[in-house]
CSV table of C-alpha atoms and ligand atoms in Angstrom, one decimal:
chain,number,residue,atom,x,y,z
A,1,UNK,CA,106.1,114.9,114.0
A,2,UNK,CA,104.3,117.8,115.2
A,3,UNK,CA,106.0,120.9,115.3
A,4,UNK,CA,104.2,123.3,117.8
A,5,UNK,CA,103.2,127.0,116.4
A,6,UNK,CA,105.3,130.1,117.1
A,7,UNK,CA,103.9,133.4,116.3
A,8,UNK,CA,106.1,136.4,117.4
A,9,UNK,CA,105.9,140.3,117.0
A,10,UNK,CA,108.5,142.2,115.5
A,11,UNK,CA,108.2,146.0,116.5
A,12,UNK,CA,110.9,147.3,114.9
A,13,UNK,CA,111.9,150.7,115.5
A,14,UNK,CA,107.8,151.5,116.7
A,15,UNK,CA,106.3,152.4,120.3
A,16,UNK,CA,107.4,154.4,123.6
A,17,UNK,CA,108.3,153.1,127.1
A,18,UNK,CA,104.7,153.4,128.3
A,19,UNK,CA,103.1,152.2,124.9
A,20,UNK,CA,105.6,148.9,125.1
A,21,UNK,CA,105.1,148.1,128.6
A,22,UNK,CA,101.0,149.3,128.1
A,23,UNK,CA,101.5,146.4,125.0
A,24,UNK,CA,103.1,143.5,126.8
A,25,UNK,CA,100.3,144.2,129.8
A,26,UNK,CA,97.6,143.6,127.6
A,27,UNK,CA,98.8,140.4,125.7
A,28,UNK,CA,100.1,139.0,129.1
A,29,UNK,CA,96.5,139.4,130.1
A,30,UNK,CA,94.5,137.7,126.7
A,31,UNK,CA,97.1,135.2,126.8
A,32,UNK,CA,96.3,133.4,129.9
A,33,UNK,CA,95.2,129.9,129.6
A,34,UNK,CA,97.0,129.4,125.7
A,35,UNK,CA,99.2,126.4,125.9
A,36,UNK,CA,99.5,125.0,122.5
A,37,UNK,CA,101.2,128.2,120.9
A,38,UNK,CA,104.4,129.3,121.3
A,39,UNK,CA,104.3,133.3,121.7
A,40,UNK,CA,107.3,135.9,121.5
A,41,UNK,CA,107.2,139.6,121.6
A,42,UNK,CA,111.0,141.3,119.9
A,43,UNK,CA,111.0,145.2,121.6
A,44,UNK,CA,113.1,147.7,120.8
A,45,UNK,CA,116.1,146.9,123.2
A,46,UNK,CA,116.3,150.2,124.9
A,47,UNK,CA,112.2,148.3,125.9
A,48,UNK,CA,113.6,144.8,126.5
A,49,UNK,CA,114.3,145.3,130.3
A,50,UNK,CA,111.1,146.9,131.0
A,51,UNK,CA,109.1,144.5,128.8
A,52,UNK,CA,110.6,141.3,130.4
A,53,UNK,CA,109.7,142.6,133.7
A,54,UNK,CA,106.3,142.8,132.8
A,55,UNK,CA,105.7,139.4,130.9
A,56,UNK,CA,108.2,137.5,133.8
A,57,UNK,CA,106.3,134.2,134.7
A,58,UNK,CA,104.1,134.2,131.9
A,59,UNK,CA,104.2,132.6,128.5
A,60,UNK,CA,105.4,135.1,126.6
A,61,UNK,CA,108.9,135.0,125.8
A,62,UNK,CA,110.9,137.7,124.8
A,63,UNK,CA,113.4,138.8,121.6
A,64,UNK,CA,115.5,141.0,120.5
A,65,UNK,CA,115.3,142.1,117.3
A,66,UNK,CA,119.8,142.5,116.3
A,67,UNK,CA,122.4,141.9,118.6
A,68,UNK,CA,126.6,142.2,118.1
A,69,UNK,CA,128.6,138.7,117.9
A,70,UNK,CA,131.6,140.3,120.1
A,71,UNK,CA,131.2,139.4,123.4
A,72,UNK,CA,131.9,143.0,124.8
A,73,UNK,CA,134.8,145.8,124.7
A,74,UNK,CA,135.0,149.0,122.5
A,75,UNK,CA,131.9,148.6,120.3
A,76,UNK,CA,130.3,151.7,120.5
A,77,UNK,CA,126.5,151.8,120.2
A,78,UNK,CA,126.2,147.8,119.9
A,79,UNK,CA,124.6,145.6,122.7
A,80,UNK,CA,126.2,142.3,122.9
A,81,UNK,CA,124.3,138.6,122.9
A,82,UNK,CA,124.8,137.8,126.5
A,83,UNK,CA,123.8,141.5,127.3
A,84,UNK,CA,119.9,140.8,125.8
A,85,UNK,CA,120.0,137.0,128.0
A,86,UNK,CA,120.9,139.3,131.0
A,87,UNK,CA,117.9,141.3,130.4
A,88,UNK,CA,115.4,138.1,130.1
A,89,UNK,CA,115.4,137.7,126.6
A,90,UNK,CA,115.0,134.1,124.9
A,91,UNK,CA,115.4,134.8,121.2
A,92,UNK,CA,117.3,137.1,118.5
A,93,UNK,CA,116.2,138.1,115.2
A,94,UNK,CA,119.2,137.7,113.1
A,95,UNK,CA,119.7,138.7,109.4
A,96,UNK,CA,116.3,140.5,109.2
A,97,UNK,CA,115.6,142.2,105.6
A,98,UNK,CA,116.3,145.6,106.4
A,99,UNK,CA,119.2,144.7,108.4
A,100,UNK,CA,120.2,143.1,105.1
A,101,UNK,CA,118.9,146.0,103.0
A,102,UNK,CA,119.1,149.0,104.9
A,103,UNK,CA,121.7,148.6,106.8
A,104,UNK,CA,124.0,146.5,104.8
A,105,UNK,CA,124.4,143.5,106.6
A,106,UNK,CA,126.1,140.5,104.8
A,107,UNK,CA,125.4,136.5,105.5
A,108,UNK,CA,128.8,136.5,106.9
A,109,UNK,CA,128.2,139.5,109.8
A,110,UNK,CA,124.8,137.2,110.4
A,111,UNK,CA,126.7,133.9,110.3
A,112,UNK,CA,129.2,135.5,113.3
A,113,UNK,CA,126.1,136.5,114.9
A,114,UNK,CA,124.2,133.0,115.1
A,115,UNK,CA,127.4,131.7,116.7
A,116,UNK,CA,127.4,134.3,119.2
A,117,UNK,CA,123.4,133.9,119.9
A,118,UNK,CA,124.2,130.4,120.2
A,119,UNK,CA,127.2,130.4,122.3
A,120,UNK,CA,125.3,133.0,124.7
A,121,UNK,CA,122.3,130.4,124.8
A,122,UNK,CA,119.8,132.7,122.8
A,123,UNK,CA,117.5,130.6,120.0
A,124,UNK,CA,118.5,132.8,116.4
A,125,UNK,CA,115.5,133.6,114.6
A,126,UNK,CA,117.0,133.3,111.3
A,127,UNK,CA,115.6,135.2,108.4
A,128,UNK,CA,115.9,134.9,105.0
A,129,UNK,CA,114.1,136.2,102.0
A,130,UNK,CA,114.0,137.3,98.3
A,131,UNK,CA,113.1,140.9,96.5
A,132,UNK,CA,110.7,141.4,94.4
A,133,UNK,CA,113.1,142.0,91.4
A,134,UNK,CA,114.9,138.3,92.5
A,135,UNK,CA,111.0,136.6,92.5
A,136,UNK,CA,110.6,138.0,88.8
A,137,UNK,CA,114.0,136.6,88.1
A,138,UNK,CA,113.1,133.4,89.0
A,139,UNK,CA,115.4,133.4,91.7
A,140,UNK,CA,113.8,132.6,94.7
A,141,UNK,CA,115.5,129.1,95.8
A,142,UNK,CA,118.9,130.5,94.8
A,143,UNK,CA,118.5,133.6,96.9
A,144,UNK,CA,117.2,132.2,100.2
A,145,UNK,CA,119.8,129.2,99.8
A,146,UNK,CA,122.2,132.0,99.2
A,147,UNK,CA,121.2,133.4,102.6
A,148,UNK,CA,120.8,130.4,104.3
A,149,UNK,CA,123.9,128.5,103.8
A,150,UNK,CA,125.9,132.0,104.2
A,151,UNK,CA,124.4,132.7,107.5
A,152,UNK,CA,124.0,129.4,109.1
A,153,UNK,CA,127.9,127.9,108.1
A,154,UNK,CA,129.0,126.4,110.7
A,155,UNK,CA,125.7,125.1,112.5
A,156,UNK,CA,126.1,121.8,113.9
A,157,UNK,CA,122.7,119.3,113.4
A,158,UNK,CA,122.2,120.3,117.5
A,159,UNK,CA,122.5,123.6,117.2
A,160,UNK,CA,120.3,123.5,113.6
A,161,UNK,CA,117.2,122.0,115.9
A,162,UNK,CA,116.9,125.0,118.1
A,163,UNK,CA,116.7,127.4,115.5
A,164,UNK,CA,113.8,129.2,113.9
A,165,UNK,CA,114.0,130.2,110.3
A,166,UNK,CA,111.3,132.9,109.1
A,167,UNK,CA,110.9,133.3,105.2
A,168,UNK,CA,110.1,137.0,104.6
A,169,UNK,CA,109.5,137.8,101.5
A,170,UNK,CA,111.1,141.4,101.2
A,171,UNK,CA,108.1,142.8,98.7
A,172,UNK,CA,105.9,141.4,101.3
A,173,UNK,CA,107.5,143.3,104.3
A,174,UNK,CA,105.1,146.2,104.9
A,175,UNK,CA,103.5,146.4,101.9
A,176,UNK,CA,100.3,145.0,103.0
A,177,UNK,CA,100.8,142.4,99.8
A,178,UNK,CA,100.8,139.3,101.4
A,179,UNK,CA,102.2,136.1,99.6
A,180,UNK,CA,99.4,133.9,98.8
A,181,UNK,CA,99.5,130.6,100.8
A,182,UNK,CA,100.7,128.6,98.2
A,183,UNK,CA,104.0,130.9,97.7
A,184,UNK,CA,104.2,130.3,101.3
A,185,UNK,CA,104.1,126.8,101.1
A,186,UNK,CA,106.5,126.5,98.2
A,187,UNK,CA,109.4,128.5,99.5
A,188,UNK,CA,108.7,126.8,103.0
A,189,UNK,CA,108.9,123.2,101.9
A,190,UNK,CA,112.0,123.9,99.9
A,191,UNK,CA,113.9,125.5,102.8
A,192,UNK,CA,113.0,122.6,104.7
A,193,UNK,CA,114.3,120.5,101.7
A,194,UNK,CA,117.3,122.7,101.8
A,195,UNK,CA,117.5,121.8,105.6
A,196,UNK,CA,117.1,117.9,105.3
A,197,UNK,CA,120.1,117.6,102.5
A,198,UNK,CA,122.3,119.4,104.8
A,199,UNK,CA,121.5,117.8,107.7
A,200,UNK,CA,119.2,115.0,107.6
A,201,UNK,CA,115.5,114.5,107.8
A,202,UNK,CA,115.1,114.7,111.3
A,203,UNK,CA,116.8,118.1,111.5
A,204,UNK,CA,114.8,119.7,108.8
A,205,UNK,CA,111.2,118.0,110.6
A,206,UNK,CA,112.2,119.5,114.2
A,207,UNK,CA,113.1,123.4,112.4
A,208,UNK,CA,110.5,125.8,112.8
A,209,UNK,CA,110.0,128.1,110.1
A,210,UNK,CA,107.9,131.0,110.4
A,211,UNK,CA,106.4,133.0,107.3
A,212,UNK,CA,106.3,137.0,107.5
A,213,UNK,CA,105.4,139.9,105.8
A,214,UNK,CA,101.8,141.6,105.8
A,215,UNK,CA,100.3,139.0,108.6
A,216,UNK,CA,96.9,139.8,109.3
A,217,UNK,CA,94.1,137.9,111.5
A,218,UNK,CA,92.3,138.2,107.6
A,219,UNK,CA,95.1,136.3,106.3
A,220,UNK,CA,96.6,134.2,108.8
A,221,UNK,CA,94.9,131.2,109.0
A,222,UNK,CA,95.1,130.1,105.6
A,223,UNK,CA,98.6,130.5,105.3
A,224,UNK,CA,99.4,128.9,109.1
A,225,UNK,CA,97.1,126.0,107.6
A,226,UNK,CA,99.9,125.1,105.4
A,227,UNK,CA,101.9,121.9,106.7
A,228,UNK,CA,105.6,123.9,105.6
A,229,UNK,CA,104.1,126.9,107.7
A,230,UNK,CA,104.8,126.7,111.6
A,231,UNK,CA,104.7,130.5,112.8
A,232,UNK,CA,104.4,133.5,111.7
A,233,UNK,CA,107.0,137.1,112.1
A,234,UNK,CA,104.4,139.7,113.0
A,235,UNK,CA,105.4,143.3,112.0
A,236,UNK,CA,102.6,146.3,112.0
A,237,UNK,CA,100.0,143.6,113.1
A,238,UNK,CA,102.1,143.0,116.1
A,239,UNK,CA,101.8,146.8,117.6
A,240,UNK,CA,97.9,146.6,119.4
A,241,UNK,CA,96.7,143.6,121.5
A,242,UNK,CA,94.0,143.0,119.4
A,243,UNK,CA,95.5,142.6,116.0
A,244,UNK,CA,98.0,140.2,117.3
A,245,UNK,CA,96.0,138.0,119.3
A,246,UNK,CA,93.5,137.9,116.3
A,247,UNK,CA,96.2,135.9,115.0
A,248,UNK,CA,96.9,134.1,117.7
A,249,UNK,CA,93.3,133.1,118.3
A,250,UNK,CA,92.2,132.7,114.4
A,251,UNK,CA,94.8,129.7,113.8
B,301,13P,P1,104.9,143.4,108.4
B,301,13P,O1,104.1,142.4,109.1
B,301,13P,O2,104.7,144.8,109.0
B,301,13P,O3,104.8,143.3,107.0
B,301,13P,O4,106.4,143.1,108.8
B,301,13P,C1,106.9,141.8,108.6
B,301,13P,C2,108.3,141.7,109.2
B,301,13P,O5,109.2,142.3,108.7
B,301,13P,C3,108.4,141.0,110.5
B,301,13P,O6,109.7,140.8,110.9
């Protein structure tokens, strides 16, 4: 089975209201006429209104990059799942590094979230990865298993099919040190290993699982090459028009 592409733009805590909207102009524009790759941009959600507006009717979907699993209430500061759908948004980053890292979220906050994303009819884009310190350790599988099975309890085989899992590689994330395609490869095909004995293998071939961390038109295509590899989580490359869709159009 073919699985179809998926590159989407992360732009964490990065641009302005005019810079954002500026943004999604631009790739709504070089975008016209691409079919056979699916495309997402993940604002800052104070952006997510305006940026939907702007990409409505085209084929760029939109994310957020966190939500809250309550539904609403006294949650001061938090924007709920069905809250981002409201706005137009398709997807959710969940369990991002540095909301792992920085802002301390466990696999069991993420786990409560996925539900919620589901329940609210949102598609979780899952993320797991290791540090640099767990790689020397030889820890890798252990870690992202770790991850996976803690934030994805729960997930029926339906549910399992709609979500897309990005492997980042947390001493990739920024660090313009890439992981070489092969790295990609390996962690990818064991997730999807991971995937198959906990569901079955038609689960783990239908999951999309996107590799990020220092994406780059100059890197891209080699590691989108690999058959494990089916998207890619776009951080700084994400930010100007032409640096993402040099990604986009150098698969
Ligand atoms: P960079 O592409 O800036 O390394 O960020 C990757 C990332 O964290 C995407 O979610």
């Amino acid at each position: 089975m073919t699985r179809k592409l998926f590159i989407a733009g992360n732009w964490k805590m990065n641009l302005d209201l005019a810079s954002a909207t500026a943004l999604a102009e631009g790739l709504k524009k070089a975008m016209q006429g691409i079919q056979d790759v699916d495309v997402a941009v993940c604002p800052p959600n104070v952006y997510l209104h305006a940026v939907a507006t702007v990409l409505e009717g085209s084929n760029i979907a939109v994310g957020a990059q966190n939500a809250y699993f309550e539904k609403e209430g006294a949650f001061t500061g938090e924007t709920g799942m069905r809250m981002l759908k409201d706005v137009g948004c398709r997807y959710v980053i969940l369990g991002h590094s540095e909301r792992r890292h920085i802002l301390h979220e466990s696999s069991e906050l993420i786990n409560l979230k996925v539900h919620a994303a589901l329940e609210a009819g949102l598609i979780p884009i899952l993320c797991v990865g290791e540090l640099l310190a767990e790689r020397e350790a030889g820890t890798t599988d252990l870690v992202n298993r770790r991850q996976f099975e803690g934030s994805l309890s729960g997930v029926s085989a339906d549910e399992m099919k709609k979500i897309v899992i990005a492997y980042e590689p947390v001493w990739a994330i920024g660090t313009g040190k890439v992981a070489t395609p092969e790295q990609a490869e390996e962690v990818h095909a064991a997730l999807r290993a991971l995937i198959a004995e906990r569901y079955n293998a038609e689960v783990a071939e239908t999951v999309r699982i996107q590799y990020g961390g220092s994406v780059k038109a100059e890197n891209s295509r080699d590691i989108l090459s690999k058959p494990n590899v089916d998207g890619a989580l776009v951080g700084g490359a994400s930010l100007k028009v032409d640096s993402f869709m040099g990604i986009i159009n150098g698969r």
